[in-house]
PDB file of C-alpha atoms in Angstrom:
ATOM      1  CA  UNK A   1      -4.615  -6.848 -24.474  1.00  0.00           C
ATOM      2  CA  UNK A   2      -6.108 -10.013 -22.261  1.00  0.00           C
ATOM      3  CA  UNK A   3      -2.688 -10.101 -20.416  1.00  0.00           C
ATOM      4  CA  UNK A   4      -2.766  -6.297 -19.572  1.00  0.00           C
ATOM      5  CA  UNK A   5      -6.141  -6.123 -18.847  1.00  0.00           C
ATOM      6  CA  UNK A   6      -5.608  -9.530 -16.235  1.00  0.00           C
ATOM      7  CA  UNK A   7      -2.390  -7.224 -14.996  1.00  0.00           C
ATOM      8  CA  UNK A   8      -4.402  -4.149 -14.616  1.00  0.00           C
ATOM      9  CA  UNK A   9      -7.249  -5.712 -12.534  1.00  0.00           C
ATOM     10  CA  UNK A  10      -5.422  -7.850 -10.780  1.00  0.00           C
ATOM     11  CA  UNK A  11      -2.951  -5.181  -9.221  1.00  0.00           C
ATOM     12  CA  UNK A  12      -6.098  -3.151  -8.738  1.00  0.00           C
ATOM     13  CA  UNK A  13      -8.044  -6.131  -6.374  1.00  0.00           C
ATOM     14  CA  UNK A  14      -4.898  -6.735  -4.312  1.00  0.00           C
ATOM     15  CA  UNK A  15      -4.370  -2.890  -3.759  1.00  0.00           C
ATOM     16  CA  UNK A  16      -8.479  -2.715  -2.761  1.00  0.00           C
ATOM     17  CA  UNK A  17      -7.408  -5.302  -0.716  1.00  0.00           C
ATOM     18  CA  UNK A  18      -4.718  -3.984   1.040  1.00  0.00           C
ATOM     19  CA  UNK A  19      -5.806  -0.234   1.272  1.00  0.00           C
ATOM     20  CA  UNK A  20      -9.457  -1.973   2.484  1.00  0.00           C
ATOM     21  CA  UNK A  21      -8.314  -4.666   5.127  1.00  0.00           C
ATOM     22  CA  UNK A  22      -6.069  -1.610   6.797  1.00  0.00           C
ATOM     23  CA  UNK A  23      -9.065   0.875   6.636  1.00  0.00           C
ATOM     24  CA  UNK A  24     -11.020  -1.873   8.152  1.00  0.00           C
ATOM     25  CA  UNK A  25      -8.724  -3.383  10.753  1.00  0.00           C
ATOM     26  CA  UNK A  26      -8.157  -0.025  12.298  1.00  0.00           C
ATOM     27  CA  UNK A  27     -11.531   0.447  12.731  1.00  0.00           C
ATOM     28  CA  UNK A  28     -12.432  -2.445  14.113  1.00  0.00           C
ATOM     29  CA  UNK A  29      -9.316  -2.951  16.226  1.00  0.00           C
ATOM     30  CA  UNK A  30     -10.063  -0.380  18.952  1.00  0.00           C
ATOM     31  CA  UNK A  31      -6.229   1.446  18.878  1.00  0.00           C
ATOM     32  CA  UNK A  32      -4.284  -2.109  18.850  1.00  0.00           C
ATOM     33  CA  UNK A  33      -2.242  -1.879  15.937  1.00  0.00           C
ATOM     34  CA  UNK A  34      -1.189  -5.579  16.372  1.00  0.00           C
ATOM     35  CA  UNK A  35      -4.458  -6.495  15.857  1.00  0.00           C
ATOM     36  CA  UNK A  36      -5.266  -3.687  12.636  1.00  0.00           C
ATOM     37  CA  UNK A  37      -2.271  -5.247  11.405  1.00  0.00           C
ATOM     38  CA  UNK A  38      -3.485  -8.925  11.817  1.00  0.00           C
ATOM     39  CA  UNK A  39      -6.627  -8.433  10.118  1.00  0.00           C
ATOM     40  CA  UNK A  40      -4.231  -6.171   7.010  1.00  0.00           C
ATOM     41  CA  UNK A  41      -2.194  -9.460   7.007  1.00  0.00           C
ATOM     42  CA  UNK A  42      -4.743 -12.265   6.645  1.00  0.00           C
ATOM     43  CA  UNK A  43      -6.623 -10.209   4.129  1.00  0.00           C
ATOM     44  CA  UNK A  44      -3.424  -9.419   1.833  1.00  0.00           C
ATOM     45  CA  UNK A  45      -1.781 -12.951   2.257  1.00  0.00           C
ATOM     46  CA  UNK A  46      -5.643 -14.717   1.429  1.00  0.00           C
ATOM     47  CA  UNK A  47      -6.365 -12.546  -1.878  1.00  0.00           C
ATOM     48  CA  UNK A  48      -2.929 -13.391  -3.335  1.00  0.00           C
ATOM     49  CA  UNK A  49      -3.884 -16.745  -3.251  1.00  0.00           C
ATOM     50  CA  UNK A  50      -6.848 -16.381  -5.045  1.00  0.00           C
ATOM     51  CA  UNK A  51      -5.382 -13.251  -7.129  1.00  0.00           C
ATOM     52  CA  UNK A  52      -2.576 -15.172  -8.253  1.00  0.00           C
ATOM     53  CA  UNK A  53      -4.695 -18.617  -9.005  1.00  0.00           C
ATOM     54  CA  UNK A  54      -7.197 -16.748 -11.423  1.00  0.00           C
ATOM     55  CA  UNK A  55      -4.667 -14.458 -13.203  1.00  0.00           C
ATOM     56  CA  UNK A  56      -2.039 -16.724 -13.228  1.00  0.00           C
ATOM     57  CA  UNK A  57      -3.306 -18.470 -16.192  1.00  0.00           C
ATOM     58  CA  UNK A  58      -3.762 -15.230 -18.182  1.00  0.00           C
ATOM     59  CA  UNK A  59      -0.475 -12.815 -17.118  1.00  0.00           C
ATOM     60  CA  UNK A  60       1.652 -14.447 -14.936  1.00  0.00           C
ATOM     61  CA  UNK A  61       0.014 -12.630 -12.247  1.00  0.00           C
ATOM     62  CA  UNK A  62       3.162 -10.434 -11.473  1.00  0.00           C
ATOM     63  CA  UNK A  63       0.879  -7.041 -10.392  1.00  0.00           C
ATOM     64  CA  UNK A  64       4.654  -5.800  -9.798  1.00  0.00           C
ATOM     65  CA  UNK A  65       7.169  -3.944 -11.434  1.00  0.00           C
ATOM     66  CA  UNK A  66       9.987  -5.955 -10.141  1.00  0.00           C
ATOM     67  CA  UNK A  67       8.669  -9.084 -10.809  1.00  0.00           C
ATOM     68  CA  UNK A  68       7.938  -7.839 -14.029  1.00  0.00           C
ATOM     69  CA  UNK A  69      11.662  -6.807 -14.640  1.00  0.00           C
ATOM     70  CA  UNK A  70      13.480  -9.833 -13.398  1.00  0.00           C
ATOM     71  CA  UNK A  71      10.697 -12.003 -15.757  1.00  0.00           C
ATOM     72  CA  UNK A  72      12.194  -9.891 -18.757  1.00  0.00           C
ATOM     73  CA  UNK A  73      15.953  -9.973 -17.420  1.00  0.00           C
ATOM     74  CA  UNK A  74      15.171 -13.835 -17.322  1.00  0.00           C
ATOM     75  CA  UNK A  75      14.743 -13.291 -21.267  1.00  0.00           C
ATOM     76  CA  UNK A  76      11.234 -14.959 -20.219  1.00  0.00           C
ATOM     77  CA  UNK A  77       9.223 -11.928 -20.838  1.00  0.00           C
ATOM     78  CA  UNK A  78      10.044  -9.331 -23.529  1.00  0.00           C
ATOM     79  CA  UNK A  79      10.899  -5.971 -22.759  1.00  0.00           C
ATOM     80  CA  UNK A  80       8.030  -4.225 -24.828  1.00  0.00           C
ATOM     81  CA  UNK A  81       5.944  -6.208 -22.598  1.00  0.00           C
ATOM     82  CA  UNK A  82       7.233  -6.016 -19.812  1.00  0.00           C
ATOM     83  CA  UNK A  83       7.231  -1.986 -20.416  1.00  0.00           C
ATOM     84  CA  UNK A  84       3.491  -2.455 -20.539  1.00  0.00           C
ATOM     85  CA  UNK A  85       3.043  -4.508 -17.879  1.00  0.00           C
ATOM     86  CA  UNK A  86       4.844  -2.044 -15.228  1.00  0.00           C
ATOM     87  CA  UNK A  87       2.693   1.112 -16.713  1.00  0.00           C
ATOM     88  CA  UNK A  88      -1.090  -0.987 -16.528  1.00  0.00           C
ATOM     89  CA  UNK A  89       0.477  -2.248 -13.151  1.00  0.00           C
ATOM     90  CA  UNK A  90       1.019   1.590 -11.920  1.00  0.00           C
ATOM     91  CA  UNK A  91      -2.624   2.614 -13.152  1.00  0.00           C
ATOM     92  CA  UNK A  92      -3.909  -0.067 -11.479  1.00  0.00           C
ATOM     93  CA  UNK A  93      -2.696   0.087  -8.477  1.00  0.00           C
ATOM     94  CA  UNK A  94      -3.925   3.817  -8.378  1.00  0.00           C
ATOM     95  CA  UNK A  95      -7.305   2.484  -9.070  1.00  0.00           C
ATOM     96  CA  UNK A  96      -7.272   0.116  -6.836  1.00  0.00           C
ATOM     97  CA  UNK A  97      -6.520   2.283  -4.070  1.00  0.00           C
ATOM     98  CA  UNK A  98      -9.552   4.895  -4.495  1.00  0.00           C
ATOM     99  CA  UNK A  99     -11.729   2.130  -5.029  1.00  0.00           C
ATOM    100  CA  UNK A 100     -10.883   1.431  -1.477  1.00  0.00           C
ATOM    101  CA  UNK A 101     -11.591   5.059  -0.506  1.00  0.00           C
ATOM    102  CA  UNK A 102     -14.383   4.892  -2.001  1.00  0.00           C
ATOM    103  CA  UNK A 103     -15.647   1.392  -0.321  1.00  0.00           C
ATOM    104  CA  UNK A 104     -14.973   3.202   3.257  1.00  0.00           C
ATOM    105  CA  UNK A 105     -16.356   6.894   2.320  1.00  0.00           C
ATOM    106  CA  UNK A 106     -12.726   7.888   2.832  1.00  0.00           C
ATOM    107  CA  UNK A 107     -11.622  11.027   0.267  1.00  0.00           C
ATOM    108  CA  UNK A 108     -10.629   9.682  -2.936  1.00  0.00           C
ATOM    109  CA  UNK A 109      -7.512  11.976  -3.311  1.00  0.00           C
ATOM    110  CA  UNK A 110      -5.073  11.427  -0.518  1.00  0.00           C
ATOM    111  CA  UNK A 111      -1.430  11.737  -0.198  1.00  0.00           C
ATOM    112  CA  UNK A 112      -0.106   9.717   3.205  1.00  0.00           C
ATOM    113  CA  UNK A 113       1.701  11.128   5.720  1.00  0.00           C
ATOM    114  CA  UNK A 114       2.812   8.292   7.167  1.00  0.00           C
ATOM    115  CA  UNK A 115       6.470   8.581   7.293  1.00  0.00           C
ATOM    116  CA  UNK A 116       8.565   4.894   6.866  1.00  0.00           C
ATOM    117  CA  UNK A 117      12.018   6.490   7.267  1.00  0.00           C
ATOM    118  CA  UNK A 118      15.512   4.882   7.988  1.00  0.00           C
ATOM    119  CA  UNK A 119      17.932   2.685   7.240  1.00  0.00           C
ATOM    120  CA  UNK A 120      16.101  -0.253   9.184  1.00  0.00           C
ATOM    121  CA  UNK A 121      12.831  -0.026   7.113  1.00  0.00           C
ATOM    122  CA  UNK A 122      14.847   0.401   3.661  1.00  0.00           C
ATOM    123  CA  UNK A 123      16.935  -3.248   4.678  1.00  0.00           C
ATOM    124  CA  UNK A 124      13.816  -4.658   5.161  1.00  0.00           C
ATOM    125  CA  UNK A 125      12.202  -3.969   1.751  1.00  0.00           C
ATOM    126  CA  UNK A 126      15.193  -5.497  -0.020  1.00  0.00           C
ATOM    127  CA  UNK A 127      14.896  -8.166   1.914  1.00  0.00           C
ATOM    128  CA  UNK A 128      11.410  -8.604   1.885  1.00  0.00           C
ATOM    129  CA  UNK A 129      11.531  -8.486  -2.182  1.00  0.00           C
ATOM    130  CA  UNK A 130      14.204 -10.719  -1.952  1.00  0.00           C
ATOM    131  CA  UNK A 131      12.350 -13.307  -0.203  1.00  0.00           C
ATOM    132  CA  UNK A 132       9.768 -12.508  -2.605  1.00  0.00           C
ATOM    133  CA  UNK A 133      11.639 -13.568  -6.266  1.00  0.00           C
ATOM    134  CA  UNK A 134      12.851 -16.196  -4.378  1.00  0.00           C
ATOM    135  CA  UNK A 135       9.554 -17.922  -3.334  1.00  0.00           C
ATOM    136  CA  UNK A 136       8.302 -17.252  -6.917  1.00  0.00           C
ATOM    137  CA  UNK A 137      11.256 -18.632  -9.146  1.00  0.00           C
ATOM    138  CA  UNK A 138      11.866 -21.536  -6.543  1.00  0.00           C
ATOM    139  CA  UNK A 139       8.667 -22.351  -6.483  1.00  0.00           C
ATOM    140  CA  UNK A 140       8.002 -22.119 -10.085  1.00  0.00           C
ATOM    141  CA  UNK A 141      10.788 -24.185 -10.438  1.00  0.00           C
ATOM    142  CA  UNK A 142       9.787 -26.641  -8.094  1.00  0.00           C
ATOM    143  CA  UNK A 143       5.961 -27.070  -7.795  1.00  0.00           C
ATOM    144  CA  UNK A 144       4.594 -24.544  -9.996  1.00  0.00           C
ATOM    145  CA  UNK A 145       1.220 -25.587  -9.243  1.00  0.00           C
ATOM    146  CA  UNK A 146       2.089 -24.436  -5.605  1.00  0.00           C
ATOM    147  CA  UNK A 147       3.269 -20.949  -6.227  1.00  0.00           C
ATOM    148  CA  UNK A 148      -0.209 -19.016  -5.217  1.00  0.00           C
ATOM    149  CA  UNK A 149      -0.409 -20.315  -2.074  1.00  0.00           C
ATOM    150  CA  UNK A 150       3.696 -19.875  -1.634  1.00  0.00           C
ATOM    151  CA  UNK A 151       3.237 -16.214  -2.262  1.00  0.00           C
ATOM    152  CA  UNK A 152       0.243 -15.832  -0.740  1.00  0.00           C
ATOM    153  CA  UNK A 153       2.424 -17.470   2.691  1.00  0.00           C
ATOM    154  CA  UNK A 154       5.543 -15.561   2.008  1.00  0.00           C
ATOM    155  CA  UNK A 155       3.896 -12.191   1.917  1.00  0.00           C
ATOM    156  CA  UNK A 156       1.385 -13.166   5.120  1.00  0.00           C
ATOM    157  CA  UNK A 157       4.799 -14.368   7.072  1.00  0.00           C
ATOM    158  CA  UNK A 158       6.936 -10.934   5.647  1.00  0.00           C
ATOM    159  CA  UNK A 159       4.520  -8.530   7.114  1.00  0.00           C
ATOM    160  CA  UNK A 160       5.372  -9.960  10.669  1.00  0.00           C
ATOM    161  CA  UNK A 161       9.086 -10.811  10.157  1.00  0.00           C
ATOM    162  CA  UNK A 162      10.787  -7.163   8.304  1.00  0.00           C
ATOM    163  CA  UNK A 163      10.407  -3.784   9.753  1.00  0.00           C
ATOM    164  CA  UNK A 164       8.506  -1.806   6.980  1.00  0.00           C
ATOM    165  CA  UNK A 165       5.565  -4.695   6.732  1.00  0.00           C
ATOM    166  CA  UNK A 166       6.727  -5.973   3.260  1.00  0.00           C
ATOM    167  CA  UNK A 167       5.454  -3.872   0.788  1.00  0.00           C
ATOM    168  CA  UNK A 168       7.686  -5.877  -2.023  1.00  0.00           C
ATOM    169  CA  UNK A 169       6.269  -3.739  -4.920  1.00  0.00           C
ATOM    170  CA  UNK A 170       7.035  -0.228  -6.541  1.00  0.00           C
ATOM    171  CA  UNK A 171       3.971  -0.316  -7.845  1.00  0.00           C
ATOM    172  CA  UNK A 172       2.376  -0.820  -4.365  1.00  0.00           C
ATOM    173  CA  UNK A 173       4.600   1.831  -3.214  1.00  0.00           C
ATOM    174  CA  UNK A 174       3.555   4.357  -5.201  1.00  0.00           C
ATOM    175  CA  UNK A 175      -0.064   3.726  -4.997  1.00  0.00           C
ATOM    176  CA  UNK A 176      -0.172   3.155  -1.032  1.00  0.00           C
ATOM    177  CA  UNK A 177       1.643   6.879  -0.737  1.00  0.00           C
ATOM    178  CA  UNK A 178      -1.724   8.299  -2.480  1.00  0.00           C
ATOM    179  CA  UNK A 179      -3.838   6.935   0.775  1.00  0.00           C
ATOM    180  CA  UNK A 180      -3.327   8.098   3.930  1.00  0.00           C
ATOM    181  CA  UNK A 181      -4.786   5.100   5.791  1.00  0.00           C
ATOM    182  CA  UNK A 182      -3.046   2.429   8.163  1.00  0.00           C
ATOM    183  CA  UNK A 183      -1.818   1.013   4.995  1.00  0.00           C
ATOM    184  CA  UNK A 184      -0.123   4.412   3.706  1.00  0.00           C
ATOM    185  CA  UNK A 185       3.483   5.315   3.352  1.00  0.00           C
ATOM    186  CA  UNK A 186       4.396   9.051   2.937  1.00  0.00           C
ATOM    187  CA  UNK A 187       5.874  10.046  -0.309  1.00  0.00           C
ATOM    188  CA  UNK A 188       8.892  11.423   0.914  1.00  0.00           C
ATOM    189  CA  UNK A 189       9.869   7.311   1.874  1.00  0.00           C
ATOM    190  CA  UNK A 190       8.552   5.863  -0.988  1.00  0.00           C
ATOM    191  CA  UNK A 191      11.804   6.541  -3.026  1.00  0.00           C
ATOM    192  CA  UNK A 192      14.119   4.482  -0.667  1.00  0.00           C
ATOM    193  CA  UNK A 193      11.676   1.569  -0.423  1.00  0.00           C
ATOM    194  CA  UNK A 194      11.883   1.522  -4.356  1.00  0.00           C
ATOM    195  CA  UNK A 195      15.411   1.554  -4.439  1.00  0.00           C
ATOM    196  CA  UNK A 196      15.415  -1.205  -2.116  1.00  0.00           C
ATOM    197  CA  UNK A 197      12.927  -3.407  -4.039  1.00  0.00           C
ATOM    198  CA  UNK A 198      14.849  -3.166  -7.081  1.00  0.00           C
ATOM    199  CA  UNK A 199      18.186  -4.495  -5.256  1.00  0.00           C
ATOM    200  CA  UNK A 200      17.078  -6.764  -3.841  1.00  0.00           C
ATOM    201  CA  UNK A 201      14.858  -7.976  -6.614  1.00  0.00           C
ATOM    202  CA  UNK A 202      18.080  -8.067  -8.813  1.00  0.00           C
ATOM    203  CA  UNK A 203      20.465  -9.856  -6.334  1.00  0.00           C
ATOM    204  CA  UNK A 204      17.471 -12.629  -5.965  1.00  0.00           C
ATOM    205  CA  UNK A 205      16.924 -12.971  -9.707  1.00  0.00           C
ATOM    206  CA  UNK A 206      20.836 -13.602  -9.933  1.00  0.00           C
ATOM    207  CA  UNK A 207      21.622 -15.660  -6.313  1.00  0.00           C
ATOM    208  CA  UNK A 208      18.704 -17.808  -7.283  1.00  0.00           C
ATOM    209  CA  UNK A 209      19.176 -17.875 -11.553  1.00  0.00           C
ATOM    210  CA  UNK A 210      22.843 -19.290 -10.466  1.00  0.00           C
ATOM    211  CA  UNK A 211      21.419 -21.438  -7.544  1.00  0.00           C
ATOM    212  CA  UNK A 212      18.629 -23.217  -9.901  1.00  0.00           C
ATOM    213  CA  UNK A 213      20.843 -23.430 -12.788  1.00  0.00           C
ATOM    214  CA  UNK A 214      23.322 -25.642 -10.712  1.00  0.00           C
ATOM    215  CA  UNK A 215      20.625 -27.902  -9.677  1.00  0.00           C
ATOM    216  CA  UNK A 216      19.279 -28.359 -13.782  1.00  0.00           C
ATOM    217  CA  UNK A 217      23.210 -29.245 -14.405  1.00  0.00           C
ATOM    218  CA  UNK A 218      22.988 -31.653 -11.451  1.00  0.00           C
TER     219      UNK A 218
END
């Protein structure tokens, strides 16, 4: 129960904080969306740091379903758990979403319609969640000790360098299509970027399990 209770609040924090820092740096950013975005990106990339340093310890800090799934593919996680991991991971990222409504006096119920459509933006979330396993089994690999920052970095640098901003997450998916902020993502796209994740979430957990497992045998 203390690892789905650190899974549940930790998704729901790093949703408040990505819902939030949009809300805010639209507000603040007079109609530049550069800038809105800036302020979206230092704010997500910083809390992962400190998201993934406190709950770290306690879950894993995955706060996302494909992490989840590649950690129990990995035989590292089992799949009861990792069942119950994806649903407090869902419900969490719900809740973390009208607690940013709620922070900004926005409506709590929402559904975006910001539409993310194309082949262009559904590349870039494989990609993007590609990148993603990869920083976290290299790194945990390599310098585990280093992996909150490395996320936190990798996530900060993805929202600049792939075409749909990096969500990286079903879970974050789902939840960011019930807010129709700068952060939002109509539900109507949500399916594709899901797809995406989960591709390229797989083809990392197996380019990299191969990759990793020639360097042990080295």
């Amino acid at each position: 129960m203390h690892r789905l209770a650190a899974e549940f609040l930790g998704t729901a924090l790093l949703l408040a904080i990505v819902i939030g820092s949009g809300v805010m740096g639209e507000r603040l950013a007079g109609g530049n969306t550069a800038i809105a975005l800036l302020g979206n990106t230092i704010s997500t990339g910083a809390g992962l740091v400190v998201l993934i340093t406190i709950f770290g310890p306690l879950s894993g800090a995955h706060f996302n379903p494909a992490v989840t799934l590649v950690f129990a593919a990995r035989r590292e996680l089992s799949w009861a758990l990792a069942a119950a991991y994806v649903a407090v991971q869902m419900l969490g990222a719900i809740a973390g979403v009208w607690a940013a409504h709620l922070m900004f006096e926005e409506p709590v119920l929402q559904v975006s319609s910001r539409l993310r459509d194309g082949p262009a933006q559904t590349f870039s979330e494989g990609v993007a969640t590609f990148g993603l396993i990869a920083t976290i089994l290299g790194s945990i690999r390599f310098r585990p000790e280093g992996t909150p920052m490395m996320v936190g970095l990798y996530i900060a640098s993805a929202y600049w360098f792939t075409a749909s901003t990096s969500f990286a997450n079903p879970a974050v998916t789902v939840a960011r299509s019930l807010s129709d902020t700068f952060a939002g993502i109509a539900p109507a796209s949500a399916p594709a970027f899901i797809a995406a994740q989960l591709v390229g979430a797989a083809l990392a957990a197996f380019v990299f399990g191969w990759l990793l497992k020639q360097k042990a045998q080295a």
